[in-house]
């Protein structure tokens, strides 16, 4: 066996040099490739940019037959295949964007043994015609890309992936390799089970991206905050700014352009030509900023993205990690910067409640949001929290390259403040049968006689004006953190505040509520450039 492995090894190395033009394998690549070339199943967890593609491309070249790559990213298949063909690899794809004739050509090449790699969308494997086609050719390896899509608890579930468990039953002698860049401990286990790969070897690369500095600042005037962040730290750099809505994508791109920063919008509402033009400008030009919805970035392989900025809260830690991971693939210092505020929490909670999907779907979405909020509100190392989320043990001493390590946030005993907020919510509900949003609650605490306060006689409440010791911004911070900690909840389309089961313990003084102090000023620019 040792001799066999050595031969396969040298063939793999030859392919690496000759086909791909690289000197050496990176990280786990060599071990993965050796294992798969020898016929073993593998589950590979490697962050974006880690080099997952070679892990199946080289076995496909070395082993006899065609490597079948299952990928949900239909839009990227053409590019991937073109890139491989340019290297002299015989690659093709079959998906719904092709007409009958184009598909026939690729199928014929496969049957004639003229393909090294064949890319397929997962939904094709539901078709008997596809399974039939595959049984008539010779397959070297099955690669299941974006394997986390099989997990129902993950953030990107695709039902078609559930059919992939049949591959092992129908082709027991063909090695399978499942790859993903986002897997928590739970998703990792689930995907192994659902893909039916009990004997697979697991290769887990570190998810740490030490050159990325993580920073999350309280949102005040997000566009202006973004502008000074860019001016002070990333003038002339290429980067991506993520916004939730198309409208804010457009207005942010305009705002940056007006302020002398070259920026283009990217979202699904733009026509395909404009999107392609903006994407290729981003790849080609130096220092262009793309303002985008999450539609942008899948498969973007630009090494010198110096920053990724979020003006809105991502829906999950997996999403945040994937999006920020597009920064600094060249290993040079880069920044993941996010502005986050009370409205983000209220909005996302509302979205989950009023959104489509059954109860289980909502529970899952809420759990993902909770993990994201915990990351935002942590007073500990952000990187540590991220790594722990992905099942890795972080350095207990902190990373020294995130905002909480660089400028440790002060915490304070927010128990009394929390009680004040919660009892205002209780009073409104018990005494008046009313529910209100955060703005009204804060106005009542501050004793502000606004139109709406007068209209509802809220200046007659016993809690009116009992919160003069904090500023408006600080009260919003308290409410935000209570929401994040699950001590307060949002309800209905107006985002009214209501108690949770956990609120009672605070009101009864049975538990304390440590809170993060709101910085007077966002974490200052250049905080990391000294280290
Ligand atoms: P992933 O799929 O894990 O996000 P890719 O397979 O796209 O990562 O690889 C990321 C980048 O690293 C690509 O530009 C790829 O060509 C490059 N790369 C991968 N392996 C090596 C290697 N052994 N040596 C040099 N560059 C590599
Ligand atoms: Zn840190």
PDB file of N, CA, C and O in Angstrom, residues 387-424:
ATOM      1  N   UNK A 387     -14.266  31.478  16.559  1.00  0.00           N
ATOM      2  CA  UNK A 387     -13.638  30.157  16.464  1.00  0.00           C
ATOM      3  C   UNK A 387     -14.398  29.137  17.311  1.00  0.00           C
ATOM      4  O   UNK A 387     -14.610  28.001  16.889  1.00  0.00           O
ATOM      5  N   UNK A 388     -14.814  29.557  18.496  1.00  0.00           N
ATOM      6  CA  UNK A 388     -15.573  28.650  19.354  1.00  0.00           C
ATOM      7  C   UNK A 388     -16.860  28.238  18.656  1.00  0.00           C
ATOM      8  O   UNK A 388     -17.288  27.090  18.729  1.00  0.00           O
ATOM      9  N   UNK A 389     -17.448  29.180  17.943  1.00  0.00           N
ATOM     10  CA  UNK A 389     -18.687  28.880  17.226  1.00  0.00           C
ATOM     11  C   UNK A 389     -18.465  27.784  16.190  1.00  0.00           C
ATOM     12  O   UNK A 389     -19.316  26.942  15.956  1.00  0.00           O
ATOM     13  N   UNK A 390     -17.296  27.804  15.579  1.00  0.00           N
ATOM     14  CA  UNK A 390     -16.983  26.785  14.576  1.00  0.00           C
ATOM     15  C   UNK A 390     -16.286  25.567  15.181  1.00  0.00           C
ATOM     16  O   UNK A 390     -15.673  24.780  14.477  1.00  0.00           O
ATOM     17  N   UNK A 391     -16.372  25.458  16.495  1.00  0.00           N
ATOM     18  CA  UNK A 391     -15.907  24.251  17.141  1.00  0.00           C
ATOM     19  C   UNK A 391     -14.404  24.195  17.395  1.00  0.00           C
ATOM     20  O   UNK A 391     -13.855  23.139  17.651  1.00  0.00           O
ATOM     21  N   UNK A 392     -13.740  25.346  17.317  1.00  0.00           N
ATOM     22  CA  UNK A 392     -12.307  25.350  17.587  1.00  0.00           C
ATOM     23  C   UNK A 392     -12.033  25.968  18.944  1.00  0.00           C
ATOM     24  O   UNK A 392     -12.809  26.788  19.423  1.00  0.00           O
ATOM     25  N   UNK A 393     -10.923  25.594  19.535  1.00  0.00           N
ATOM     26  CA  UNK A 393     -10.586  26.161  20.836  1.00  0.00           C
ATOM     27  C   UNK A 393      -9.780  27.433  20.651  1.00  0.00           C
ATOM     28  O   UNK A 393      -8.668  27.404  20.139  1.00  0.00           O
ATOM     29  N   UNK A 394     -10.329  28.552  21.079  1.00  0.00           N
ATOM     30  CA  UNK A 394      -9.612  29.813  20.899  1.00  0.00           C
ATOM     31  C   UNK A 394      -8.529  30.010  21.961  1.00  0.00           C
ATOM     32  O   UNK A 394      -8.509  29.317  22.972  1.00  0.00           O
ATOM     33  N   UNK A 395      -7.631  30.930  21.677  1.00  0.00           N
ATOM     34  CA  UNK A 395      -6.599  31.301  22.636  1.00  0.00           C
ATOM     35  C   UNK A 395      -7.263  32.069  23.783  1.00  0.00           C
ATOM     36  O   UNK A 395      -7.842  33.130  23.565  1.00  0.00           O
ATOM     37  N   UNK A 396      -7.175  31.511  24.998  1.00  0.00           N
ATOM     38  CA  UNK A 396      -7.865  32.171  26.111  1.00  0.00           C
ATOM     39  C   UNK A 396      -7.319  33.575  26.398  1.00  0.00           C
ATOM     40  O   UNK A 396      -8.015  34.402  26.990  1.00  0.00           O
ATOM     41  N   UNK A 397      -6.123  33.842  25.941  1.00  0.00           N
ATOM     42  CA  UNK A 397      -5.544  35.163  26.200  1.00  0.00           C
ATOM     43  C   UNK A 397      -6.049  36.219  25.221  1.00  0.00           C
ATOM     44  O   UNK A 397      -5.718  37.389  25.344  1.00  0.00           O
ATOM     45  N   UNK A 398      -6.853  35.795  24.252  1.00  0.00           N
ATOM     46  CA  UNK A 398      -7.338  36.759  23.258  1.00  0.00           C
ATOM     47  C   UNK A 398      -6.412  36.812  22.066  1.00  0.00           C
ATOM     48  O   UNK A 398      -5.312  36.236  22.095  1.00  0.00           O
ATOM     49  N   UNK A 399      -6.861  37.483  21.003  1.00  0.00           N
ATOM     50  CA  UNK A 399      -6.113  37.434  19.743  1.00  0.00           C
ATOM     51  C   UNK A 399      -5.253  38.672  19.527  1.00  0.00           C
ATOM     52  O   UNK A 399      -4.332  38.655  18.719  1.00  0.00           O
ATOM     53  N   UNK A 400      -5.570  39.765  20.202  1.00  0.00           N
ATOM     54  CA  UNK A 400      -4.805  40.985  19.994  1.00  0.00           C
ATOM     55  C   UNK A 400      -5.089  41.677  18.676  1.00  0.00           C
ATOM     56  O   UNK A 400      -4.450  42.663  18.334  1.00  0.00           O
ATOM     57  N   UNK A 401      -6.036  41.151  17.910  1.00  0.00           N
ATOM     58  CA  UNK A 401      -6.343  41.782  16.623  1.00  0.00           C
ATOM     59  C   UNK A 401      -7.848  41.858  16.376  1.00  0.00           C
ATOM     60  O   UNK A 401      -8.323  41.567  15.287  1.00  0.00           O
ATOM     61  N   UNK A 402      -8.568  42.241  17.421  1.00  0.00           N
ATOM     62  CA  UNK A 402      -9.990  42.543  17.249  1.00  0.00           C
ATOM     63  C   UNK A 402     -10.277  43.714  18.183  1.00  0.00           C
ATOM     64  O   UNK A 402      -9.467  44.034  19.053  1.00  0.00           O
ATOM     65  N   UNK A 403     -11.421  44.355  18.000  1.00  0.00           N
ATOM     66  CA  UNK A 403     -11.656  45.560  18.797  1.00  0.00           C
ATOM     67  C   UNK A 403     -11.712  45.296  20.295  1.00  0.00           C
ATOM     68  O   UNK A 403     -11.201  46.083  21.084  1.00  0.00           O
ATOM     69  N   UNK A 404     -12.303  44.171  20.687  1.00  0.00           N
ATOM     70  CA  UNK A 404     -12.412  43.940  22.132  1.00  0.00           C
ATOM     71  C   UNK A 404     -11.056  43.615  22.768  1.00  0.00           C
ATOM     72  O   UNK A 404     -10.843  43.888  23.939  1.00  0.00           O
ATOM     73  N   UNK A 405     -10.141  43.037  21.989  1.00  0.00           N
ATOM     74  CA  UNK A 405      -8.791  42.814  22.512  1.00  0.00           C
ATOM     75  C   UNK A 405      -8.006  44.126  22.540  1.00  0.00           C
ATOM     76  O   UNK A 405      -7.267  44.409  23.479  1.00  0.00           O
ATOM     77  N   UNK A 406      -8.171  44.934  21.484  1.00  0.00           N
ATOM     78  CA  UNK A 406      -7.396  46.166  21.370  1.00  0.00           C
ATOM     79  C   UNK A 406      -7.890  47.231  22.351  1.00  0.00           C
ATOM     80  O   UNK A 406      -7.092  47.967  22.933  1.00  0.00           O
ATOM     81  N   UNK A 407      -9.190  47.313  22.522  1.00  0.00           N
ATOM     82  CA  UNK A 407      -9.782  48.300  23.427  1.00  0.00           C
ATOM     83  C   UNK A 407     -10.843  47.585  24.241  1.00  0.00           C
ATOM     84  O   UNK A 407     -12.015  47.632  23.885  1.00  0.00           O
ATOM     85  N   UNK A 408     -10.444  46.883  25.292  1.00  0.00           N
ATOM     86  CA  UNK A 408     -11.433  46.077  26.026  1.00  0.00           C
ATOM     87  C   UNK A 408     -12.605  46.945  26.479  1.00  0.00           C
ATOM     88  O   UNK A 408     -12.400  48.011  27.055  1.00  0.00           O
ATOM     89  N   UNK A 409     -13.814  46.510  26.175  1.00  0.00           N
ATOM     90  CA  UNK A 409     -14.975  47.305  26.550  1.00  0.00           C
ATOM     91  C   UNK A 409     -15.183  47.219  28.059  1.00  0.00           C
ATOM     92  O   UNK A 409     -14.899  46.197  28.678  1.00  0.00           O
ATOM     93  N   UNK A 410     -15.635  48.311  28.621  1.00  0.00           N
ATOM     94  CA  UNK A 410     -15.954  48.274  30.040  1.00  0.00           C
ATOM     95  C   UNK A 410     -17.346  47.683  30.190  1.00  0.00           C
ATOM     96  O   UNK A 410     -18.207  47.884  29.349  1.00  0.00           O
ATOM     97  N   UNK A 411     -17.531  46.961  31.269  1.00  0.00           N
ATOM     98  CA  UNK A 411     -18.874  46.478  31.542  1.00  0.00           C
ATOM     99  C   UNK A 411     -19.369  47.162  32.808  1.00  0.00           C
ATOM    100  O   UNK A 411     -18.585  47.723  33.572  1.00  0.00           O
ATOM    101  N   UNK A 412     -20.644  47.171  32.977  1.00  0.00           N
ATOM    102  CA  UNK A 412     -21.221  47.788  34.170  1.00  0.00           C
ATOM    103  C   UNK A 412     -22.414  46.966  34.613  1.00  0.00           C
ATOM    104  O   UNK A 412     -22.951  46.169  33.848  1.00  0.00           O
ATOM    105  N   UNK A 413     -22.802  47.167  35.867  1.00  0.00           N
ATOM    106  CA  UNK A 413     -23.934  46.421  36.385  1.00  0.00           C
ATOM    107  C   UNK A 413     -25.221  47.096  35.912  1.00  0.00           C
ATOM    108  O   UNK A 413     -25.627  48.130  36.447  1.00  0.00           O
ATOM    109  N   UNK A 414     -25.845  46.512  34.907  1.00  0.00           N
ATOM    110  CA  UNK A 414     -27.036  47.114  34.311  1.00  0.00           C
ATOM    111  C   UNK A 414     -28.331  46.601  34.913  1.00  0.00           C
ATOM    112  O   UNK A 414     -29.395  46.795  34.321  1.00  0.00           O
ATOM    113  N   UNK A 415     -28.233  45.958  36.076  1.00  0.00           N
ATOM    114  CA  UNK A 415     -29.431  45.336  36.647  1.00  0.00           C
ATOM    115  C   UNK A 415     -30.562  46.347  36.860  1.00  0.00           C
ATOM    116  O   UNK A 415     -31.710  46.121  36.462  1.00  0.00           O
ATOM    117  N   UNK A 416     -30.207  47.485  37.486  1.00  0.00           N
ATOM    118  CA  UNK A 416     -31.259  48.459  37.784  1.00  0.00           C
ATOM    119  C   UNK A 416     -31.806  49.070  36.499  1.00  0.00           C
ATOM    120  O   UNK A 416     -33.023  49.213  36.331  1.00  0.00           O
ATOM    121  N   UNK A 417     -30.919  49.382  35.563  1.00  0.00           N
ATOM    122  CA  UNK A 417     -31.374  49.926  34.285  1.00  0.00           C
ATOM    123  C   UNK A 417     -32.302  48.928  33.599  1.00  0.00           C
ATOM    124  O   UNK A 417     -33.350  49.304  33.069  1.00  0.00           O
ATOM    125  N   UNK A 418     -31.924  47.660  33.633  1.00  0.00           N
ATOM    126  CA  UNK A 418     -32.762  46.632  33.010  1.00  0.00           C
ATOM    127  C   UNK A 418     -34.126  46.573  33.677  1.00  0.00           C
ATOM    128  O   UNK A 418     -35.161  46.494  33.007  1.00  0.00           O
ATOM    129  N   UNK A 419     -34.117  46.654  35.009  1.00  0.00           N
ATOM    130  CA  UNK A 419     -35.398  46.628  35.726  1.00  0.00           C
ATOM    131  C   UNK A 419     -36.273  47.809  35.321  1.00  0.00           C
ATOM    132  O   UNK A 419     -37.488  47.680  35.193  1.00  0.00           O
ATOM    133  N   UNK A 420     -35.648  48.957  35.133  1.00  0.00           N
ATOM    134  CA  UNK A 420     -36.433  50.134  34.745  1.00  0.00           C
ATOM    135  C   UNK A 420     -37.091  49.932  33.375  1.00  0.00           C
ATOM    136  O   UNK A 420     -38.262  50.254  33.189  1.00  0.00           O
ATOM    137  N   UNK A 421     -36.328  49.423  32.435  1.00  0.00           N
ATOM    138  CA  UNK A 421     -36.887  49.181  31.105  1.00  0.00           C
ATOM    139  C   UNK A 421     -38.021  48.166  31.194  1.00  0.00           C
ATOM    140  O   UNK A 421     -39.128  48.389  30.698  1.00  0.00           O
ATOM    141  N   UNK A 422     -37.734  47.058  31.871  1.00  0.00           N
ATOM    142  CA  UNK A 422     -38.730  45.991  31.933  1.00  0.00           C
ATOM    143  C   UNK A 422     -39.980  46.439  32.676  1.00  0.00           C
ATOM    144  O   UNK A 422     -41.104  46.124  32.277  1.00  0.00           O
ATOM    145  N   UNK A 423     -39.796  47.219  33.753  1.00  0.00           N
ATOM    146  CA  UNK A 423     -41.018  47.601  34.465  1.00  0.00           C
ATOM    147  C   UNK A 423     -41.820  48.634  33.688  1.00  0.00           C
ATOM    148  O   UNK A 423     -43.037  48.678  33.816  1.00  0.00           O
ATOM    149  N   UNK A 424     -41.168  49.416  32.844  1.00  0.00           N
ATOM    150  CA  UNK A 424     -41.936  50.324  31.988  1.00  0.00           C
ATOM    151  C   UNK A 424     -42.793  49.520  31.012  1.00  0.00           C
ATOM    152  O   UNK A 424     -43.974  49.808  30.806  1.00  0.00           O
TER     153      UNK A 424
END
